[in-house]
PDB file of C-alpha atoms in Angstrom:
ATOM      1  CA  UNK A 124       0.000   0.000   0.000  1.00 69.00           C
ATOM      2  CA  UNK A 125       1.384   3.384  -0.947  1.00 85.00           C
ATOM      3  CA  UNK A 126       1.605   6.004   1.782  1.00 92.00           C
ATOM      4  CA  UNK A 127       0.423   9.563   1.288  1.00 91.00           C
ATOM      5  CA  UNK A 128      -1.174  10.519   4.623  1.00 95.00           C
ATOM      6  CA  UNK A 129       1.204  10.056   7.558  1.00 98.00           C
ATOM      7  CA  UNK A 130       0.353  10.363  11.253  1.00 99.00           C
ATOM      8  CA  UNK A 131       3.275  11.108  13.590  1.00 98.00           C
ATOM      9  CA  UNK A 132       3.095  10.574  17.357  1.00 98.00           C
ATOM     10  CA  UNK A 133       5.680  12.501  19.363  1.00 97.00           C
ATOM     11  CA  UNK A 134       6.178  14.957  16.510  1.00 97.00           C
ATOM     12  CA  UNK A 135       7.265  17.877  18.694  1.00 96.00           C
ATOM     13  CA  UNK A 136      10.167  15.933  20.217  1.00 96.00           C
ATOM     14  CA  UNK A 137      13.765  15.811  19.007  1.00 96.00           C
ATOM     15  CA  UNK A 138      13.268  12.897  16.620  1.00 97.00           C
ATOM     16  CA  UNK A 139       9.664  13.674  15.814  1.00 98.00           C
ATOM     17  CA  UNK A 140      10.662  17.017  14.334  1.00 98.00           C
ATOM     18  CA  UNK A 141      13.169  15.286  12.087  1.00 98.00           C
ATOM     19  CA  UNK A 142      10.562  12.738  11.036  1.00 98.00           C
ATOM     20  CA  UNK A 143       8.215  15.587  10.087  1.00 98.00           C
ATOM     21  CA  UNK A 144      10.995  17.226   8.082  1.00 98.00           C
ATOM     22  CA  UNK A 145      11.883  14.016   6.275  1.00 98.00           C
ATOM     23  CA  UNK A 146       8.245  13.165   5.576  1.00 98.00           C
ATOM     24  CA  UNK A 147       7.573  16.574   4.041  1.00 98.00           C
ATOM     25  CA  UNK A 148      10.748  16.254   1.954  1.00 97.00           C
ATOM     26  CA  UNK A 149       9.346  12.958   0.655  1.00 97.00           C
ATOM     27  CA  UNK A 150       6.143  14.705  -0.404  1.00 96.00           C
ATOM     28  CA  UNK A 151       3.872  13.339   2.320  1.00 97.00           C
ATOM     29  CA  UNK A 152       1.023  15.104   4.056  1.00 97.00           C
ATOM     30  CA  UNK A 153       1.654  14.930   7.800  1.00 98.00           C
ATOM     31  CA  UNK A 154      -0.779  14.869  10.711  1.00 98.00           C
ATOM     32  CA  UNK A 155       0.602  15.413  14.219  1.00 98.00           C
ATOM     33  CA  UNK A 156      -0.998  14.854  17.616  1.00 97.00           C
ATOM     34  CA  UNK A 157      -0.225  17.351  20.360  1.00 95.00           C
ATOM     35  CA  UNK A 158      -1.602  18.608  23.651  1.00 93.00           C
ATOM     36  CA  UNK A 159      -0.359  22.121  22.849  1.00 93.00           C
ATOM     37  CA  UNK A 160      -1.807  23.144  19.507  1.00 94.00           C
ATOM     38  CA  UNK A 161      -0.497  26.697  19.349  1.00 95.00           C
ATOM     39  CA  UNK A 162       3.101  25.787  20.153  1.00 95.00           C
ATOM     40  CA  UNK A 163       2.976  23.000  17.557  1.00 96.00           C
ATOM     41  CA  UNK A 164       1.693  25.425  14.921  1.00 96.00           C
ATOM     42  CA  UNK A 165       4.596  27.743  15.648  1.00 96.00           C
ATOM     43  CA  UNK A 166       7.101  24.888  15.627  1.00 96.00           C
ATOM     44  CA  UNK A 167       5.945  23.608  12.242  1.00 97.00           C
ATOM     45  CA  UNK A 168       4.994  26.924  10.640  1.00 97.00           C
ATOM     46  CA  UNK A 169       7.405  26.334   7.751  1.00 96.00           C
ATOM     47  CA  UNK A 170       5.427  23.207   6.820  1.00 96.00           C
ATOM     48  CA  UNK A 171       1.978  24.827   7.098  1.00 94.00           C
ATOM     49  CA  UNK A 172       0.898  23.629   3.642  1.00 94.00           C
ATOM     50  CA  UNK A 173       1.800  20.015   4.394  1.00 96.00           C
ATOM     51  CA  UNK A 174       0.800  19.548   8.008  1.00 97.00           C
ATOM     52  CA  UNK A 175      -2.376  19.106  10.034  1.00 97.00           C
ATOM     53  CA  UNK A 176      -2.327  19.749  13.788  1.00 97.00           C
ATOM     54  CA  UNK A 177      -4.649  17.581  15.900  1.00 97.00           C
ATOM     55  CA  UNK A 178      -5.168  18.251  19.599  1.00 97.00           C
ATOM     56  CA  UNK A 179      -5.271  15.146  21.765  1.00 97.00           C
ATOM     57  CA  UNK A 180      -3.464  12.758  24.092  1.00 97.00           C
ATOM     58  CA  UNK A 181      -1.744   9.492  23.192  1.00 97.00           C
ATOM     59  CA  UNK A 182      -2.962   7.912  26.425  1.00 96.00           C
ATOM     60  CA  UNK A 183      -6.613   8.486  25.437  1.00 98.00           C
ATOM     61  CA  UNK A 184      -7.829   5.737  23.111  1.00 98.00           C
ATOM     62  CA  UNK A 185     -10.629   7.870  21.664  1.00 98.00           C
ATOM     63  CA  UNK A 186      -8.155  10.631  20.803  1.00 98.00           C
ATOM     64  CA  UNK A 187      -5.841   8.108  19.171  1.00 98.00           C
ATOM     65  CA  UNK A 188      -8.632   6.506  17.152  1.00 98.00           C
ATOM     66  CA  UNK A 189      -9.650   9.887  15.754  1.00 98.00           C
ATOM     67  CA  UNK A 190      -6.020  10.805  15.080  1.00 98.00           C
ATOM     68  CA  UNK A 191      -5.072   7.743  13.020  1.00 98.00           C
ATOM     69  CA  UNK A 192      -8.325   7.526  11.077  1.00 96.00           C
ATOM     70  CA  UNK A 193      -7.544   7.716   7.377  1.00 95.00           C
ATOM     71  CA  UNK A 194      -3.766   7.514   7.863  1.00 97.00           C
ATOM     72  CA  UNK A 195      -1.808   5.287   5.475  1.00 95.00           C
ATOM     73  CA  UNK A 196       1.132   5.056   7.871  1.00 98.00           C
ATOM     74  CA  UNK A 197       2.055   5.941  11.453  1.00 99.00           C
ATOM     75  CA  UNK A 198       5.420   6.927  12.910  1.00 99.00           C
ATOM     76  CA  UNK A 199       5.819   6.797  16.696  1.00 99.00           C
ATOM     77  CA  UNK A 200       8.705   8.740  18.262  1.00 98.00           C
ATOM     78  CA  UNK A 201       7.002   9.402  21.598  1.00 97.00           C
ATOM     79  CA  UNK A 202       8.503   8.739  25.033  1.00 94.00           C
ATOM     80  CA  UNK A 203       7.915   9.561  28.677  1.00 93.00           C
ATOM     81  CA  UNK A 204      10.290  11.930  30.517  1.00 89.00           C
ATOM     82  CA  UNK A 205      13.282  10.166  32.066  1.00 86.00           C
ATOM     83  CA  UNK A 206      12.506   8.990  35.596  1.00 87.00           C
ATOM     84  CA  UNK A 207       8.719   8.964  35.142  1.00 89.00           C
ATOM     85  CA  UNK A 208       8.008   5.275  35.717  1.00 88.00           C
ATOM     86  CA  UNK A 209       4.251   5.771  35.615  1.00 92.00           C
ATOM     87  CA  UNK A 210       4.759   7.547  32.297  1.00 93.00           C
ATOM     88  CA  UNK A 211       6.814   4.650  30.955  1.00 96.00           C
ATOM     89  CA  UNK A 212       3.818   2.354  31.363  1.00 96.00           C
ATOM     90  CA  UNK A 213       1.244   4.827  30.044  1.00 97.00           C
ATOM     91  CA  UNK A 214       3.284   6.243  27.167  1.00 96.00           C
ATOM     92  CA  UNK A 215       6.174   3.996  26.127  1.00 97.00           C
ATOM     93  CA  UNK A 216       3.898   0.955  26.285  1.00 98.00           C
ATOM     94  CA  UNK A 217       0.334   2.249  26.598  1.00 98.00           C
ATOM     95  CA  UNK A 218       0.469   4.592  23.617  1.00 98.00           C
ATOM     96  CA  UNK A 219       1.664   1.768  21.371  1.00 99.00           C
ATOM     97  CA  UNK A 220      -1.164  -0.434  22.634  1.00 98.00           C
ATOM     98  CA  UNK A 221      -3.642   2.351  21.860  1.00 98.00           C
ATOM     99  CA  UNK A 222      -2.381   2.846  18.301  1.00 99.00           C
ATOM    100  CA  UNK A 223      -2.381  -0.905  17.682  1.00 98.00           C
ATOM    101  CA  UNK A 224      -5.944  -1.125  18.994  1.00 98.00           C
ATOM    102  CA  UNK A 225      -7.060   1.833  16.880  1.00 98.00           C
ATOM    103  CA  UNK A 226      -5.620   0.257  13.720  1.00 98.00           C
ATOM    104  CA  UNK A 227      -6.805  -3.292  14.387  1.00 97.00           C
ATOM    105  CA  UNK A 228      -7.998  -5.007  11.229  1.00 94.00           C
ATOM    106  CA  UNK A 229      -6.277  -2.553   8.902  1.00 97.00           C
ATOM    107  CA  UNK A 230      -3.062  -2.845   6.905  1.00 96.00           C
ATOM    108  CA  UNK A 231      -1.684   0.486   8.121  1.00 98.00           C
ATOM    109  CA  UNK A 232       2.065   0.279   8.647  1.00 98.00           C
ATOM    110  CA  UNK A 233       3.695   1.515  11.854  1.00 99.00           C
ATOM    111  CA  UNK A 234       7.285   2.672  12.314  1.00 99.00           C
ATOM    112  CA  UNK A 235       8.088   2.628  16.035  1.00 99.00           C
ATOM    113  CA  UNK A 236      11.179   4.165  17.616  1.00 99.00           C
ATOM    114  CA  UNK A 237      12.455   2.559  20.826  1.00 98.00           C
ATOM    115  CA  UNK A 238      16.146   2.396  21.839  1.00 98.00           C
ATOM    116  CA  UNK A 239      19.280   0.291  21.773  1.00 97.00           C
ATOM    117  CA  UNK A 240      19.174  -2.180  24.660  1.00 96.00           C
ATOM    118  CA  UNK A 241      15.413  -2.620  24.436  1.00 96.00           C
ATOM    119  CA  UNK A 242      15.640  -6.348  23.733  1.00 96.00           C
ATOM    120  CA  UNK A 243      17.489  -7.258  26.926  1.00 93.00           C
ATOM    121  CA  UNK A 244      17.749  -4.433  29.478  1.00 93.00           C
ATOM    122  CA  UNK A 245      15.814  -4.549  32.759  1.00 90.00           C
ATOM    123  CA  UNK A 246      15.845  -0.741  33.107  1.00 94.00           C
ATOM    124  CA  UNK A 247      12.190   0.302  33.620  1.00 94.00           C
ATOM    125  CA  UNK A 248      12.027   2.569  30.589  1.00 95.00           C
ATOM    126  CA  UNK A 249      13.465  -0.098  28.285  1.00 96.00           C
ATOM    127  CA  UNK A 250      11.298  -2.816  29.819  1.00 96.00           C
ATOM    128  CA  UNK A 251       8.193  -0.846  28.862  1.00 97.00           C
ATOM    129  CA  UNK A 252       9.585  -0.033  25.430  1.00 98.00           C
ATOM    130  CA  UNK A 253      10.087  -3.791  25.022  1.00 98.00           C
ATOM    131  CA  UNK A 254       6.421  -4.339  25.913  1.00 98.00           C
ATOM    132  CA  UNK A 255       5.549  -1.798  23.235  1.00 98.00           C
ATOM    133  CA  UNK A 256       7.635  -3.662  20.668  1.00 98.00           C
ATOM    134  CA  UNK A 257       5.996  -6.942  21.664  1.00 98.00           C
ATOM    135  CA  UNK A 258       2.512  -5.463  21.337  1.00 98.00           C
ATOM    136  CA  UNK A 259       3.320  -4.201  17.854  1.00 99.00           C
ATOM    137  CA  UNK A 260       4.808  -7.498  16.688  1.00 98.00           C
ATOM    138  CA  UNK A 261       1.788  -9.415  18.010  1.00 98.00           C
ATOM    139  CA  UNK A 262      -0.691  -7.078  16.316  1.00 98.00           C
ATOM    140  CA  UNK A 263      -0.402  -8.518  12.823  1.00 97.00           C
ATOM    141  CA  UNK A 264       0.114  -5.017  11.428  1.00 98.00           C
ATOM    142  CA  UNK A 265       3.066  -4.334   9.121  1.00 98.00           C
ATOM    143  CA  UNK A 266       5.827  -2.678  11.133  1.00 99.00           C
ATOM    144  CA  UNK A 267       9.341  -1.300  11.278  1.00 99.00           C
ATOM    145  CA  UNK A 268      11.028  -0.956  14.689  1.00 99.00           C
ATOM    146  CA  UNK A 269      13.985   1.408  14.937  1.00 99.00           C
ATOM    147  CA  UNK A 270      16.337   1.365  17.943  1.00 98.00           C
ATOM    148  CA  UNK A 271      18.613   4.407  17.775  1.00 98.00           C
ATOM    149  CA  UNK A 272      21.776   5.025  19.719  1.00 95.00           C
ATOM    150  CA  UNK A 273      22.195   8.056  21.958  1.00 90.00           C
ATOM    151  CA  UNK A 274      21.011  11.223  20.255  1.00 90.00           C
ATOM    152  CA  UNK A 275      23.859  13.525  19.284  1.00 84.00           C
ATOM    153  CA  UNK A 276      23.288  16.369  16.827  1.00 80.00           C
ATOM    154  CA  UNK A 277      27.021  16.724  16.283  1.00 76.00           C
ATOM    155  CA  UNK A 278      27.567  13.090  15.324  1.00 80.00           C
ATOM    156  CA  UNK A 279      29.508  12.871  12.062  1.00 75.00           C
ATOM    157  CA  UNK A 280      28.960  10.342   9.330  1.00 88.00           C
ATOM    158  CA  UNK A 281      25.858   8.739   7.863  1.00 95.00           C
ATOM    159  CA  UNK A 282      23.098   6.445   9.052  1.00 96.00           C
ATOM    160  CA  UNK A 283      24.405   2.952   9.810  1.00 97.00           C
ATOM    161  CA  UNK A 284      21.800   0.213  10.242  1.00 98.00           C
ATOM    162  CA  UNK A 285      22.581  -2.882  12.310  1.00 98.00           C
ATOM    163  CA  UNK A 286      20.651  -5.803  13.749  1.00 98.00           C
ATOM    164  CA  UNK A 287      20.934  -7.959  16.860  1.00 96.00           C
ATOM    165  CA  UNK A 288      20.929  -5.233  19.547  1.00 95.00           C
ATOM    166  CA  UNK A 289      24.497  -6.096  20.544  1.00 92.00           C
ATOM    167  CA  UNK A 290      25.981  -2.591  20.848  1.00 89.00           C
ATOM    168  CA  UNK A 291      25.494  -0.916  24.228  1.00 84.00           C
ATOM    169  CA  UNK A 292      26.694   2.554  23.302  1.00 87.00           C
ATOM    170  CA  UNK A 293      26.780   4.573  20.133  1.00 92.00           C
ATOM    171  CA  UNK A 294      25.704   7.950  18.832  1.00 94.00           C
ATOM    172  CA  UNK A 295      22.920   8.673  16.380  1.00 96.00           C
ATOM    173  CA  UNK A 296      22.185  11.957  14.672  1.00 96.00           C
ATOM    174  CA  UNK A 297      18.488  12.884  15.083  1.00 97.00           C
ATOM    175  CA  UNK A 298      18.280  13.704  11.380  1.00 97.00           C
ATOM    176  CA  UNK A 299      19.565  10.230  10.493  1.00 97.00           C
ATOM    177  CA  UNK A 300      16.993   8.600  12.770  1.00 98.00           C
ATOM    178  CA  UNK A 301      14.183  10.652  11.253  1.00 98.00           C
ATOM    179  CA  UNK A 302      15.274   9.706   7.738  1.00 98.00           C
ATOM    180  CA  UNK A 303      15.489   5.999   8.598  1.00 99.00           C
ATOM    181  CA  UNK A 304      12.004   6.007  10.125  1.00 99.00           C
ATOM    182  CA  UNK A 305      10.476   7.636   7.066  1.00 99.00           C
ATOM    183  CA  UNK A 306      12.390   5.650   4.448  1.00 99.00           C
ATOM    184  CA  UNK A 307      11.693   2.376   6.237  1.00 99.00           C
ATOM    185  CA  UNK A 308       8.010   3.205   6.477  1.00 99.00           C
ATOM    186  CA  UNK A 309       7.868   3.980   2.759  1.00 98.00           C
ATOM    187  CA  UNK A 310       9.792   0.844   1.716  1.00 98.00           C
ATOM    188  CA  UNK A 311       7.141  -1.792   0.836  1.00 98.00           C
ATOM    189  CA  UNK A 312       9.610  -4.619   1.519  1.00 98.00           C
ATOM    190  CA  UNK A 313       9.950  -3.600   5.182  1.00 98.00           C
ATOM    191  CA  UNK A 314       6.957  -5.180   6.911  1.00 98.00           C
ATOM    192  CA  UNK A 315       8.277  -7.026   9.979  1.00 99.00           C
ATOM    193  CA  UNK A 316      11.762  -5.671  10.606  1.00 99.00           C
ATOM    194  CA  UNK A 317      13.784  -4.358  13.537  1.00 99.00           C
ATOM    195  CA  UNK A 318      17.130  -2.573  13.393  1.00 99.00           C
ATOM    196  CA  UNK A 319      19.456  -0.317  15.331  1.00 98.00           C
ATOM    197  CA  UNK A 320      20.596   3.032  13.946  1.00 98.00           C
ATOM    198  CA  UNK A 321      23.907   4.778  14.586  1.00 97.00           C
ATOM    199  CA  UNK A 322      25.730   7.579  12.827  1.00 96.00           C
ATOM    200  CA  UNK A 323      29.053   6.245  11.582  1.00 94.00           C
ATOM    201  CA  UNK A 324      31.385   6.279   8.608  1.00 90.00           C
ATOM    202  CA  UNK A 325      29.511   4.438   5.877  1.00 92.00           C
ATOM    203  CA  UNK A 326      28.965   5.053   2.194  1.00 92.00           C
ATOM    204  CA  UNK A 327      25.911   2.816   1.886  1.00 96.00           C
ATOM    205  CA  UNK A 328      22.607   4.618   1.470  1.00 98.00           C
ATOM    206  CA  UNK A 329      19.696   4.011   3.815  1.00 98.00           C
ATOM    207  CA  UNK A 330      17.818   2.296   0.975  1.00 98.00           C
ATOM    208  CA  UNK A 331      20.714  -0.097   0.348  1.00 98.00           C
ATOM    209  CA  UNK A 332      20.903  -0.987   4.027  1.00 98.00           C
ATOM    210  CA  UNK A 333      17.144  -1.460   4.328  1.00 99.00           C
ATOM    211  CA  UNK A 334      17.315  -3.957   1.467  1.00 98.00           C
ATOM    212  CA  UNK A 335      19.878  -6.013   3.410  1.00 98.00           C
ATOM    213  CA  UNK A 336      17.844  -6.276   6.630  1.00 99.00           C
ATOM    214  CA  UNK A 337      16.517  -9.638   7.790  1.00 98.00           C
ATOM    215  CA  UNK A 338      12.871  -9.864   8.811  1.00 98.00           C
ATOM    216  CA  UNK A 339      12.095 -10.718  12.431  1.00 98.00           C
ATOM    217  CA  UNK A 340      11.850 -14.436  13.097  1.00 88.00           C
TER     218      UNK A 340
END
């Protein structure tokens, strides 16, 4: 299914902004969910012709259902503030469960951002991100899970995709992460895939690296 209408959760955050940028550059119409409409309008004023601002809360299933209605694809870059364990459950896991529920029975593709270490760490935030990944994989919806390294705007190089979640530390440029999320969502061959993203010295394009990814077992 081709994607024209994209819904982005967490759009006002560091990676969400880059996902909006990349999506607009790819010619998509973007819908964002926010609790602060006016600040979002100011933040994305340069994309006014390509963006729709929707007021709502990711933890409210009714808001989420209205938000994703008619979307061809969804990108999720949301996350609770560090140290907010109640937020981890409600947002890092609960928001994914809400989106999955809202899209049940459809073929809408979801690109979900979590973090390196999600597959094995017992840290509360990563444990709930893991629950979010598990909910998405079990949903039957087409998906692409992206686990970036630590965000660093000054990281030099290009997007490097890896699999296996074996690297405990590495930097990732927010712009690279945003590009990987969008390009993976748009790639029709990526339907049940998980990868890590770092910014390193590589000459391979994102598209070339996406083509080499193995689907989840």
